[in-house]
Short mmCIF file of C-alpha atoms and ligand atoms in Angstrom, two decimals:
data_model
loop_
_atom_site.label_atom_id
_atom_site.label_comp_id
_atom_site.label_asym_id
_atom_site.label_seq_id
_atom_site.Cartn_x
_atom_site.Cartn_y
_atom_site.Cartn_z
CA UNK A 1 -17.16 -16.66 1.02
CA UNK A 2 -20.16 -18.74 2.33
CA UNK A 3 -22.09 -17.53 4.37
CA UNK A 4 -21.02 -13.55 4.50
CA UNK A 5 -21.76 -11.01 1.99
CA UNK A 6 -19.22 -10.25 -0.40
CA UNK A 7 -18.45 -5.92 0.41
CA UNK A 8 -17.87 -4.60 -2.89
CA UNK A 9 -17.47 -0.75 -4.17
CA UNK A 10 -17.53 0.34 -7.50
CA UNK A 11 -15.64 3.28 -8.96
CA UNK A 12 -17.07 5.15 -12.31
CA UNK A 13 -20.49 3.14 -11.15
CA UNK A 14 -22.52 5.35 -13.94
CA UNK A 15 -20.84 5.02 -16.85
CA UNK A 16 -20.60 1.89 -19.16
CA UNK A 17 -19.00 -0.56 -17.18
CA UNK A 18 -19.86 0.84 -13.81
CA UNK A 19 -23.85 0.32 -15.20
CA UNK A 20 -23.08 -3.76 -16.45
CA UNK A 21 -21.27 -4.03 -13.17
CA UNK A 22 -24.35 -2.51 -11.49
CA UNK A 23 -27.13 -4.90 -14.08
CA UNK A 24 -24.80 -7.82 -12.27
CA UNK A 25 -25.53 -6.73 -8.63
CA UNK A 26 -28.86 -6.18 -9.09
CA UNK A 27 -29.13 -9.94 -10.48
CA UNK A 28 -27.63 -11.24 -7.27
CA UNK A 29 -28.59 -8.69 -4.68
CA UNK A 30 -28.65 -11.06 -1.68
CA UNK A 31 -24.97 -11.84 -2.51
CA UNK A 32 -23.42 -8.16 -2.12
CA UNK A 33 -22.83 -5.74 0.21
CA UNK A 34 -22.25 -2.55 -1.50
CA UNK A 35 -20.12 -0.18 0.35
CA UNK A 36 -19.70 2.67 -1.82
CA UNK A 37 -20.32 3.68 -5.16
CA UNK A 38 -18.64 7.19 -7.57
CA UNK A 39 -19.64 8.71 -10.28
CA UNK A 40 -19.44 12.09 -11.68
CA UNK A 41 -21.89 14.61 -13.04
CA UNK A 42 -25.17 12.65 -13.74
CA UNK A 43 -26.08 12.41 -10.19
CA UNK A 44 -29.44 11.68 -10.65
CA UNK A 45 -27.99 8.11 -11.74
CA UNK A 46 -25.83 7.28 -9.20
CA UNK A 47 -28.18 8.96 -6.26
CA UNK A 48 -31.15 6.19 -7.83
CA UNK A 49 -28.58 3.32 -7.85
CA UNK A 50 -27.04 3.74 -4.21
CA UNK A 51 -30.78 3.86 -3.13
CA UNK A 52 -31.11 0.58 -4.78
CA UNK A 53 -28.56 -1.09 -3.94
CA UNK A 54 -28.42 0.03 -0.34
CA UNK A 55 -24.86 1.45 -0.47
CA UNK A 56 -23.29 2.98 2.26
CA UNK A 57 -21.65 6.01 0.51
CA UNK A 58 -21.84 7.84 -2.13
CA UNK A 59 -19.37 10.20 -4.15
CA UNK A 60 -19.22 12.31 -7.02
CA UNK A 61 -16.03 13.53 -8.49
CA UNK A 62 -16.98 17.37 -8.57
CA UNK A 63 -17.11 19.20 -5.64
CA UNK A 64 -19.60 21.57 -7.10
CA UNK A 65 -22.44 18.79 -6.95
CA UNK A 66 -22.39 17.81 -3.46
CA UNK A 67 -25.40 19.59 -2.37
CA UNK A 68 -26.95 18.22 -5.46
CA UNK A 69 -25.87 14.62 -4.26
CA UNK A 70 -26.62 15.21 -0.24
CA UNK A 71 -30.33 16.42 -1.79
CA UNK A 72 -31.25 13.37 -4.11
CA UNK A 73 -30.15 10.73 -1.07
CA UNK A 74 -31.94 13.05 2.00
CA UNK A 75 -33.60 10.64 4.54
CA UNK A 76 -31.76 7.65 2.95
CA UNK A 77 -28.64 7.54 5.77
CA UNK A 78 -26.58 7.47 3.02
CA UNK A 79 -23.55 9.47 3.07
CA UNK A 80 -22.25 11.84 0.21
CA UNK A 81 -19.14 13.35 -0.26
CA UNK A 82 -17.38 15.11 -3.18
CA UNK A 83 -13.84 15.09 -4.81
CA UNK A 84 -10.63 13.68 -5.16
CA UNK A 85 -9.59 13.01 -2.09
CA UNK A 86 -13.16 11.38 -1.05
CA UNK A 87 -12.81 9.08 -4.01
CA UNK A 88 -9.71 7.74 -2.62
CA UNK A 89 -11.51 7.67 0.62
CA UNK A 90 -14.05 5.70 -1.02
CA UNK A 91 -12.17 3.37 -2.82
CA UNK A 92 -10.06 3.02 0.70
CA UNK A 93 -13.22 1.75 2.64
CA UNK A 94 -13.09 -1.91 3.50
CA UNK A 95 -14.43 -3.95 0.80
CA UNK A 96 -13.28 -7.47 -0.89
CA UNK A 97 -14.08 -6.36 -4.11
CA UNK A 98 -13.76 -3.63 -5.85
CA UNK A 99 -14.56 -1.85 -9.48
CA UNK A 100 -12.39 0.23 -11.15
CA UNK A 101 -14.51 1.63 -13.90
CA UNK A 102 -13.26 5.78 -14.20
CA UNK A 103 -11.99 6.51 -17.42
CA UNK A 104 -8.58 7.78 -17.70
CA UNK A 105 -5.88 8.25 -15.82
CA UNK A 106 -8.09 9.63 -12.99
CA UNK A 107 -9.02 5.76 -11.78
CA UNK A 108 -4.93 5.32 -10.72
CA UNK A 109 -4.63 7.14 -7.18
CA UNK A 110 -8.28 5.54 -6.25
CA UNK A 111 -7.58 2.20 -7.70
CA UNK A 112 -4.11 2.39 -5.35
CA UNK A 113 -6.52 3.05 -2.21
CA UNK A 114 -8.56 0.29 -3.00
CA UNK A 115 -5.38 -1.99 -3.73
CA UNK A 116 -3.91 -0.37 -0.60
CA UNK A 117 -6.34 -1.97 1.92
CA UNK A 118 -6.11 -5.47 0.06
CA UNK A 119 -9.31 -5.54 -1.98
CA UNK A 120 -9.33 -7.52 -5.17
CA UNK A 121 -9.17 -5.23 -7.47
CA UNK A 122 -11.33 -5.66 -10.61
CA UNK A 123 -9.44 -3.31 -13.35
CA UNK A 124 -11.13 -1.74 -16.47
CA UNK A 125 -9.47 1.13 -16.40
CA UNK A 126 -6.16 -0.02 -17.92
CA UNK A 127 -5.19 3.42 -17.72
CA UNK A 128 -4.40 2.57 -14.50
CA UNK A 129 -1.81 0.05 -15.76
CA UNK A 130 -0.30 1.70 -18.99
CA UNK A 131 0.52 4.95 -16.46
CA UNK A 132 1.71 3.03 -13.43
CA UNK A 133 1.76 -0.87 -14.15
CA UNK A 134 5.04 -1.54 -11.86
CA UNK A 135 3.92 0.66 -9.31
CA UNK A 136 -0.01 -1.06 -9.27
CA UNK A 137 1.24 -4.74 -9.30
CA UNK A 138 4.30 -3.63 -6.71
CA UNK A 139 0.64 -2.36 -4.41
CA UNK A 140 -0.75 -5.46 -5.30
CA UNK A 141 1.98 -7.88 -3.95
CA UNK A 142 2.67 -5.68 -0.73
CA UNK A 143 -0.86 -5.77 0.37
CA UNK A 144 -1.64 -9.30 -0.82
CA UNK A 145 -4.41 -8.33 -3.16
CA UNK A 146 -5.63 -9.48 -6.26
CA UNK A 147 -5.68 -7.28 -9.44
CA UNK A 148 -8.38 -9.35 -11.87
CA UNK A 149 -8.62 -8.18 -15.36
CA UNK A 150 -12.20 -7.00 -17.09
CA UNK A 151 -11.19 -5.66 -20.46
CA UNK A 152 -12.51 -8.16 -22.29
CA UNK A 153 -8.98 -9.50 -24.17
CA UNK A 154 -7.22 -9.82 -20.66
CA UNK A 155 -10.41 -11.29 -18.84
CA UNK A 156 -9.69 -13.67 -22.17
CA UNK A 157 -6.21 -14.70 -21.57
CA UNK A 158 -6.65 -15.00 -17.89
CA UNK A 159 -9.17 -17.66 -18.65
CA UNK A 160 -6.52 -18.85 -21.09
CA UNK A 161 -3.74 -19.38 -18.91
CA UNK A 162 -6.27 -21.14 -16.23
CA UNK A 163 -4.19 -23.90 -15.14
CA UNK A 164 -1.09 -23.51 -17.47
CA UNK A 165 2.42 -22.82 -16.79
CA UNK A 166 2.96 -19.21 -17.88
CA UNK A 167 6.67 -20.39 -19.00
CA UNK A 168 5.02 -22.38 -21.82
CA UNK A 169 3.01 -19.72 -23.36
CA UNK A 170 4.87 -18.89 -27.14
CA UNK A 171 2.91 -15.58 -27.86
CA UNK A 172 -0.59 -14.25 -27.23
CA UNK A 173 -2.83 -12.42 -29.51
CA UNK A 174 -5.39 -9.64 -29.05
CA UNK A 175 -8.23 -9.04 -31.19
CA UNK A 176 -9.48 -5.64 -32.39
CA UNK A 177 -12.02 -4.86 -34.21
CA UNK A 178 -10.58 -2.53 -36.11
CA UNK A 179 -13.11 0.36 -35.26
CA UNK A 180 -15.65 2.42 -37.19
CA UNK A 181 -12.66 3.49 -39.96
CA UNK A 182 -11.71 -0.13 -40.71
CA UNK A 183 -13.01 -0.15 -44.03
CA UNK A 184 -12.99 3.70 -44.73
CA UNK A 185 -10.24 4.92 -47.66
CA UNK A 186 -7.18 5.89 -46.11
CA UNK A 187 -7.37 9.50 -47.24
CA UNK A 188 -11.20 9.48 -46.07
CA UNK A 189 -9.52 9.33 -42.21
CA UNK A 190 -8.09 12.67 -42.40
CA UNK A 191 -11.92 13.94 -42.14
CA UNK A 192 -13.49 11.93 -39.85
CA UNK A 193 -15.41 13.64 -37.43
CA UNK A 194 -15.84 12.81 -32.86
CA UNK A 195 -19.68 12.00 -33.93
CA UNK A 196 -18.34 9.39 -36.45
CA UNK A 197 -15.43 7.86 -34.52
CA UNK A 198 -18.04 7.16 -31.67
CA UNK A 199 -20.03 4.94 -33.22
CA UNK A 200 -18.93 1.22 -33.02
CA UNK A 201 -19.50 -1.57 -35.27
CA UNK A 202 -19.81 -4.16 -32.11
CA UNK A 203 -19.86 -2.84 -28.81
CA UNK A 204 -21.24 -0.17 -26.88
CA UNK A 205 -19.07 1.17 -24.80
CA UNK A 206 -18.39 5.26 -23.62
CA UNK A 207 -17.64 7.73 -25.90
CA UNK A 208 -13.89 7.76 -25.32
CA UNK A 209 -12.57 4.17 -25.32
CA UNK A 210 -15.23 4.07 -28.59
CA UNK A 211 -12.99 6.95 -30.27
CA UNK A 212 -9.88 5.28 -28.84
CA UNK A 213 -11.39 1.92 -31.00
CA UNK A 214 -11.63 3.82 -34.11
CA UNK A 215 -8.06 4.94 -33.77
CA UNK A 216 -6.82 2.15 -32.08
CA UNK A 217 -4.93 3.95 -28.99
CA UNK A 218 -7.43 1.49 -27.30
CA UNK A 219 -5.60 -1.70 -28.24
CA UNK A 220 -2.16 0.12 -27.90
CA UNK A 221 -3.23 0.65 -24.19
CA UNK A 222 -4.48 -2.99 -24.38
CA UNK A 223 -0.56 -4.21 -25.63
CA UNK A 224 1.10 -2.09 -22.44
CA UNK A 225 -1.92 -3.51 -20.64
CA UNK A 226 -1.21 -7.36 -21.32
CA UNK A 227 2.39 -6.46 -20.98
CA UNK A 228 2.38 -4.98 -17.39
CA UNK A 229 -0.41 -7.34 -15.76
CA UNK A 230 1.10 -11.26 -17.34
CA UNK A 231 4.49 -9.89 -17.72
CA UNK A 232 4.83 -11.43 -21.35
CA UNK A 233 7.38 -9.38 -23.52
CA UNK A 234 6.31 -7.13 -26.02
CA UNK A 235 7.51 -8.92 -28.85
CA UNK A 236 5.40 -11.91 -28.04
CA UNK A 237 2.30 -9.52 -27.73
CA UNK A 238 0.33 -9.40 -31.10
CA UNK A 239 -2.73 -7.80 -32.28
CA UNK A 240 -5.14 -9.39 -35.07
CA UNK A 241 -7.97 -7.41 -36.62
CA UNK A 242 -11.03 -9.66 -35.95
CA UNK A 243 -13.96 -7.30 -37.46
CA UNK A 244 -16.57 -10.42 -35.86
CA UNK A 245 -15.51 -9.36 -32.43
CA UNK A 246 -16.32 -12.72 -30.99
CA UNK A 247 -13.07 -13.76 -30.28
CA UNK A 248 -11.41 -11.77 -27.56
CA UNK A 249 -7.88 -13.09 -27.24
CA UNK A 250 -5.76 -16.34 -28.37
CA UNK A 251 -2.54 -18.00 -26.36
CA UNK A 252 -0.34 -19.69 -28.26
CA UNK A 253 1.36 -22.67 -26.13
CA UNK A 254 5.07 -23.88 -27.07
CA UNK A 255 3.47 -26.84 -28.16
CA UNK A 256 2.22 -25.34 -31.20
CA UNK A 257 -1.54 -25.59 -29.89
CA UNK A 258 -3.46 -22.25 -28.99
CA UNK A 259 -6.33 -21.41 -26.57
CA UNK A 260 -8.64 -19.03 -27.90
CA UNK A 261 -11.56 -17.51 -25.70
CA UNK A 262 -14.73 -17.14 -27.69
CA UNK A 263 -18.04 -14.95 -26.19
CA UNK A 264 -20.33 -12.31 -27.72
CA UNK A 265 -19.53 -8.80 -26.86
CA UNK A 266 -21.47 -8.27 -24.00
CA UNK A 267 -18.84 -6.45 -21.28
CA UNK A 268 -20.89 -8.63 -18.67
CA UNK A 269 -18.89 -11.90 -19.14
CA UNK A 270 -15.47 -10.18 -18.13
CA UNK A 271 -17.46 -8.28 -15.23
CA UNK A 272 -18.90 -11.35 -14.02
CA UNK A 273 -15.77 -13.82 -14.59
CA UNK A 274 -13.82 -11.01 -12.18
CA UNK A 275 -16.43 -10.61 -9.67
CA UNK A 276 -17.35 -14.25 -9.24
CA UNK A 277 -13.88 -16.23 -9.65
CA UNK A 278 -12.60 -18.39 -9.03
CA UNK A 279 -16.05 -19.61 -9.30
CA UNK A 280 -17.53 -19.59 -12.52
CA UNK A 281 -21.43 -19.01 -12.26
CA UNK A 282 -24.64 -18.31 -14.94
CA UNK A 283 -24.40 -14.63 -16.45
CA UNK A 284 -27.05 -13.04 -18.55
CA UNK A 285 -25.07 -13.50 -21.79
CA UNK A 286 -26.18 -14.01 -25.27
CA UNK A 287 -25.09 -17.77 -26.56
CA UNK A 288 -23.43 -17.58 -29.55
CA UNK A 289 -24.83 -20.17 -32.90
CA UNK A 290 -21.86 -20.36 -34.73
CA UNK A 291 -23.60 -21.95 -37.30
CA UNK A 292 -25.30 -19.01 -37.70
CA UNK A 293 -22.65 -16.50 -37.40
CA UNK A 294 -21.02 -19.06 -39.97
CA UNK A 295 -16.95 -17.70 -40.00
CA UNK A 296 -14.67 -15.77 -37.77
CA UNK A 297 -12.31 -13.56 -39.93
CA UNK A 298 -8.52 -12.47 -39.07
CA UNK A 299 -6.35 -9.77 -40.39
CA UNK A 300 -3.15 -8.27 -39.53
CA UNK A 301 -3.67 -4.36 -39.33
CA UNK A 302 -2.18 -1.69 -41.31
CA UNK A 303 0.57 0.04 -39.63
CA UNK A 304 -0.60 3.30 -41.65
CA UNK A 305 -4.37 3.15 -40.63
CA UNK A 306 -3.26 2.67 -37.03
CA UNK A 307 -0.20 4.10 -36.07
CA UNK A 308 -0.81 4.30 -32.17
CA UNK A 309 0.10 0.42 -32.44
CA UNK A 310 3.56 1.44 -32.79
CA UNK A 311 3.44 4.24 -30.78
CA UNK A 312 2.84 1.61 -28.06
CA UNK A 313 6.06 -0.44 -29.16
CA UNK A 314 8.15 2.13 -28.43
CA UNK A 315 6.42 2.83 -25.22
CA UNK A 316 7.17 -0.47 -23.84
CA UNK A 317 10.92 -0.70 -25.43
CA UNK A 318 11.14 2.85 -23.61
CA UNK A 319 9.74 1.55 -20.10
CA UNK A 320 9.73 3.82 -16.82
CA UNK A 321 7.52 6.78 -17.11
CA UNK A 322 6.80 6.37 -20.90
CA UNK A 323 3.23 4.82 -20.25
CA UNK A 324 2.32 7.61 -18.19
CA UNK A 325 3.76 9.96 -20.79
CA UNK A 326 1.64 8.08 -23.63
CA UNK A 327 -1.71 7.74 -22.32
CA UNK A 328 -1.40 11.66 -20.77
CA UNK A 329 -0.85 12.85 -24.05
CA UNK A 330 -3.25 10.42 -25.65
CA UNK A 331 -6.11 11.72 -23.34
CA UNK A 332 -5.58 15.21 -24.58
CA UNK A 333 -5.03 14.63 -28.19
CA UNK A 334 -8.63 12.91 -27.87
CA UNK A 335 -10.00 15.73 -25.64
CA UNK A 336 -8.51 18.35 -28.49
CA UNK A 337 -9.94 16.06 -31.09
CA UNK A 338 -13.32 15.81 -29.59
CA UNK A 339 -13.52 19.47 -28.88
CA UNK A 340 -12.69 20.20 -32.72
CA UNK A 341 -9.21 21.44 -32.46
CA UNK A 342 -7.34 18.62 -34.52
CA UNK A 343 -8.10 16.28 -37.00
CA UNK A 344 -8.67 12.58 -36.29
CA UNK A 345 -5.28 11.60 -37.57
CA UNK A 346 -3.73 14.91 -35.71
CA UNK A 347 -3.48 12.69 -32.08
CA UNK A 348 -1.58 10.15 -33.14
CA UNK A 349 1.17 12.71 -34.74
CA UNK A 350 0.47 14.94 -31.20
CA UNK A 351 1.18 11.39 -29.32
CA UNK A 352 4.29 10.85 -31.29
CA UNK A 353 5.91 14.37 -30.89
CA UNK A 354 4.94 14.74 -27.40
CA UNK A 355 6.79 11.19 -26.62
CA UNK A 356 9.46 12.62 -28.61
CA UNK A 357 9.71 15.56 -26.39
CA UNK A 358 8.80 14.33 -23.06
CA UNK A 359 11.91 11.24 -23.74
CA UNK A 360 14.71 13.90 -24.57
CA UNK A 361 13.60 15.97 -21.54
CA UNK A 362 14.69 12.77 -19.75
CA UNK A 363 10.81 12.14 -18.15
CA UNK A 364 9.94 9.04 -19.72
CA UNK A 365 12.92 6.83 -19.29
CA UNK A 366 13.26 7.07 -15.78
CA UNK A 367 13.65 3.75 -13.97
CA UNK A 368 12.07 3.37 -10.03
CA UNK A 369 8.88 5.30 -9.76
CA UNK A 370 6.68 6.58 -7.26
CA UNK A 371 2.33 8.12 -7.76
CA UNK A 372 3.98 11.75 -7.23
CA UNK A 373 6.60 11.02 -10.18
CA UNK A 374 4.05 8.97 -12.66
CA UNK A 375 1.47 12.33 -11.52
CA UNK A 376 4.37 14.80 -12.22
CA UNK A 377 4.92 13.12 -15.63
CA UNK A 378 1.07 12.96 -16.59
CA UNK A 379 1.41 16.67 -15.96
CA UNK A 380 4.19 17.58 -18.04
CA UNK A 381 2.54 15.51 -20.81
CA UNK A 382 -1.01 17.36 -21.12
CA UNK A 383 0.89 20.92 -21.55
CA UNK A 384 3.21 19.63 -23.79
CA UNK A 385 0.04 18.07 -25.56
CA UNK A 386 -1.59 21.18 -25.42
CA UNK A 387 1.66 23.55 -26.74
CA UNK A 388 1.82 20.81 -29.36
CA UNK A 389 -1.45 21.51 -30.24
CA UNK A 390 -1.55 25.84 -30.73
CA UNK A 391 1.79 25.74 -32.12
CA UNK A 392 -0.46 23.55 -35.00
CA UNK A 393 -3.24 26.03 -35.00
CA UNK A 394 -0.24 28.63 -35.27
P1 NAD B 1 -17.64 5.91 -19.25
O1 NAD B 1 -17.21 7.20 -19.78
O2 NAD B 1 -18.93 5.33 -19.70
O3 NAD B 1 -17.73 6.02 -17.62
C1 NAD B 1 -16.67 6.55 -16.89
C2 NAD B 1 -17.01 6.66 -15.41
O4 NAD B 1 -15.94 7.36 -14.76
C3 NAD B 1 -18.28 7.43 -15.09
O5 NAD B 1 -18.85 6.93 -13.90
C4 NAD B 1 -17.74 8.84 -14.84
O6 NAD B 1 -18.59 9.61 -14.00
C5 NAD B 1 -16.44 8.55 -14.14
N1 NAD B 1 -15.44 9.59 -14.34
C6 NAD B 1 -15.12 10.22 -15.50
N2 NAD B 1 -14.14 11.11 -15.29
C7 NAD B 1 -13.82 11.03 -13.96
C8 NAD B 1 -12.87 11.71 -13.14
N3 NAD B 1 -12.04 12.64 -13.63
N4 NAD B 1 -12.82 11.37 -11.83
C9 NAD B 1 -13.65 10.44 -11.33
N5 NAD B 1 -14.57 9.77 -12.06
C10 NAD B 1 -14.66 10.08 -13.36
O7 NAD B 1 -16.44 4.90 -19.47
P2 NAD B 1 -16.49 3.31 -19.69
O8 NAD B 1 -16.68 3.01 -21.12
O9 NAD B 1 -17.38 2.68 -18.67
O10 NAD B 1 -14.98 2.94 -19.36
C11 NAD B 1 -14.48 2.90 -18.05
C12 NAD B 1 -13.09 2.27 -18.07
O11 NAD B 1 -13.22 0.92 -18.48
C13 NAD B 1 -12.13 2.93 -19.05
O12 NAD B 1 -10.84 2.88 -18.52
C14 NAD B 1 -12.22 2.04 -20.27
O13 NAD B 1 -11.03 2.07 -21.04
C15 NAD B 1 -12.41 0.68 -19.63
N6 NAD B 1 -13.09 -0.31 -20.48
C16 NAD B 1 -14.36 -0.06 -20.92
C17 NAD B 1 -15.00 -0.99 -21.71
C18 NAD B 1 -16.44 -0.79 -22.16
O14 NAD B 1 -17.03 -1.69 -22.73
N7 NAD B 1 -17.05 0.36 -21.90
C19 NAD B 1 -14.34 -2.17 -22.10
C20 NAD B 1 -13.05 -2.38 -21.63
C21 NAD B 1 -12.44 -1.44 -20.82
MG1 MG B 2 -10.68 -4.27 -24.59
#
């Protein structure tokens, strides 16, 4: 890469990750070439960051806010467009490097694009793999790209497995915090309110994956995750309460040793690990003083507290369209929860009948799959979430 700027995009550039990926950039502006950048209602934000970094296009996800966007970049040159289809544009636009950042099962189509025309793909959304996992790393190998993890407990095992042979790797555990219920009575959960379940004890992330923490559908998508992008079977996938949050992930070797990847939870070490490897270069992360911090703590969690763990075990013994089943219904439970419709423990029991539902109909065992099926399957998911849901209310 010496010599030429790298041409990178990022999708879901305003929100969490799409802003650390953006802090980054700014660091090293000399290095990148920004091609485009998406966002979706704050437009302010991502009209102030395409002027700053010079990108070539920018694109909101609503329609409705295009003459917003084409106002806030006039006499810039730089282009605005508005939708679905121009995020998959975007995302399609030469680049080497791109960031997948939306939340939900909205990144997959433009995270295909961007796969599509051989970009490296830098993947937070792991939506994007727990929907469509053979179908994204079938993209990947066809068009010779990349996919690079950036949740923080994949970007840990990938640094894990640097230089070992795969076929020697025993198990692998993922750390979770455990959320802000960890510690709460069990009968307290039944209460807990959106405002509560957003507020984590360690990170600061958006307000969905933080809800998706407290419940842990976050580290059930992170199991199908590590399942669909190393290949390991499930039953060598574990997951380890670790309220410290320092470290991410562990590999154990058949040699009885294991490799575990310690950082502080700053999002920017995963970001920067996928954006400049192979290289490894200086981020802007805290140093941890483990003599300070003084002990890392491990626990295995409570099936009851957390039953979206297993919900995710029979996901992956289910295979085909089950993932995209799962994390369709799993957005909507959280969407009904946030809105006040169900109770926090509500969406896991909506999860569970609507997988129970969707399988019988035949949907989620399906074998071969194409975007139009895993789309067709998200579909049928969020109505069956929401008829789950009023027939509760009824
Ligand atoms: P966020 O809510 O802060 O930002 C989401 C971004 O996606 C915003 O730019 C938003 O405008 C855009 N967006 C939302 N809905 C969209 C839609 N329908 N179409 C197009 N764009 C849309 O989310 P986040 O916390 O940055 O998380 C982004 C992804 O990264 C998620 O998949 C999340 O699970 C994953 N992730 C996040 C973290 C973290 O620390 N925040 C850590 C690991 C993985
Ligand atoms: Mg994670």
């Amino acid at each position: 890469m010496t010599g030429r700027m790298k041409r990178i995009s990022i999708l879901g550039a305003t929100g969490s990750i799409g802003q650390s990926t953006i802090d980054l950039v700014r660091r090293d502006k000399g290095a990148f070439d920004v091609v485009a950048l998406t966002g979706g209602r704050n437009i302010a934000r991502l009209a102030e960051d395409a002027r700053a970094l010079g990108a070539a296009l920018a694109v909101t996800a609503h329609d409705d806010l295009l003459d917003d966007l084409r106002a806030a970049l006039k006499g810039t040159g730089i282009e605005a467009a508005a939708g679905s289809a121009a995020l998959n544009e975007a995302a399609a636009r030469p680049a080497d490097w791109v960031m997948s950042a939306i939340v939900g099962a909205a990144g997959l189509a433009p995270g295909l694009a961007a796969l599509g025309q051989g970009a490296t793909l830098a993947l937070a959304n792991k939506e994007t793999l727990v929907a469509a996992g053979p179908l994204v790393m079938a993209a990947a190998r066809a068009s010779g790209a990349r996919v690079l993890p950036v949740d923080s407990e994949h970007s840990a095992i990938f640094q894990a497995l640097r230089g070992e042979d795969p076929d020697t790797v025993d198990r692998v555990v993922i750390t979770a915090s455990g959320g802000a219920f960890r510690d709460w009575p069990l009968e307290r959960l039944a209460r807990a309110t959106p405002l509560e379940a957003a507020t984590h004890p360690n990170w600061d992330m958006g307000q969905r994956i933080t809800i998706d923490s407290a419940s842990m559908f976050n580290k059930a998508l992170e199991l199908i995750e590590a399942k669909e992008l190393f290949g390991f079977e499930p039953e060598r996938i574990e997951v380890l309460i670790h309220p410290e949050s320092l470290v991410h992930a562990l590999v154990g070797f058949h040699d009885g040793g294991m490799i575990a990847h310690v950082g502080p939870p700053d999002m920017r070490h995963a970001i920067g690990h996928a954006m400049y490897w192979p290289r490894r270069t200086a981020l802007p992360v805290a140093r941890l003083d483990l003599a300070e911090i003084g002990q890392l703590s491990f626990r295995a969690p409570d099936p009851r507290r957390y039953p979206a763990l297993g919900l995710a075990r029979q996901v992956m013994a289910a295979g085909g369209l089950a993932g995209a089943v799962f994390n369709a219904a799993k957005e909507r439970a959280l969407d009904h929860f946030i809105a006040g419709h169900i109770g926090f423990c509500h969406m896991s029991e909506v999860v569970e009948e609507v997988l129970a539902r969707q399988m019988t109909c035949g949907h989620a065992g399906a074998g071969g799959f194409g975007l139009d099926e895993v789309m067709s399957a998200d579909r049928g998911a969020r109505l069956c979430a929401d008829a789950v849901v009023v027939e509760r209310q009824g």
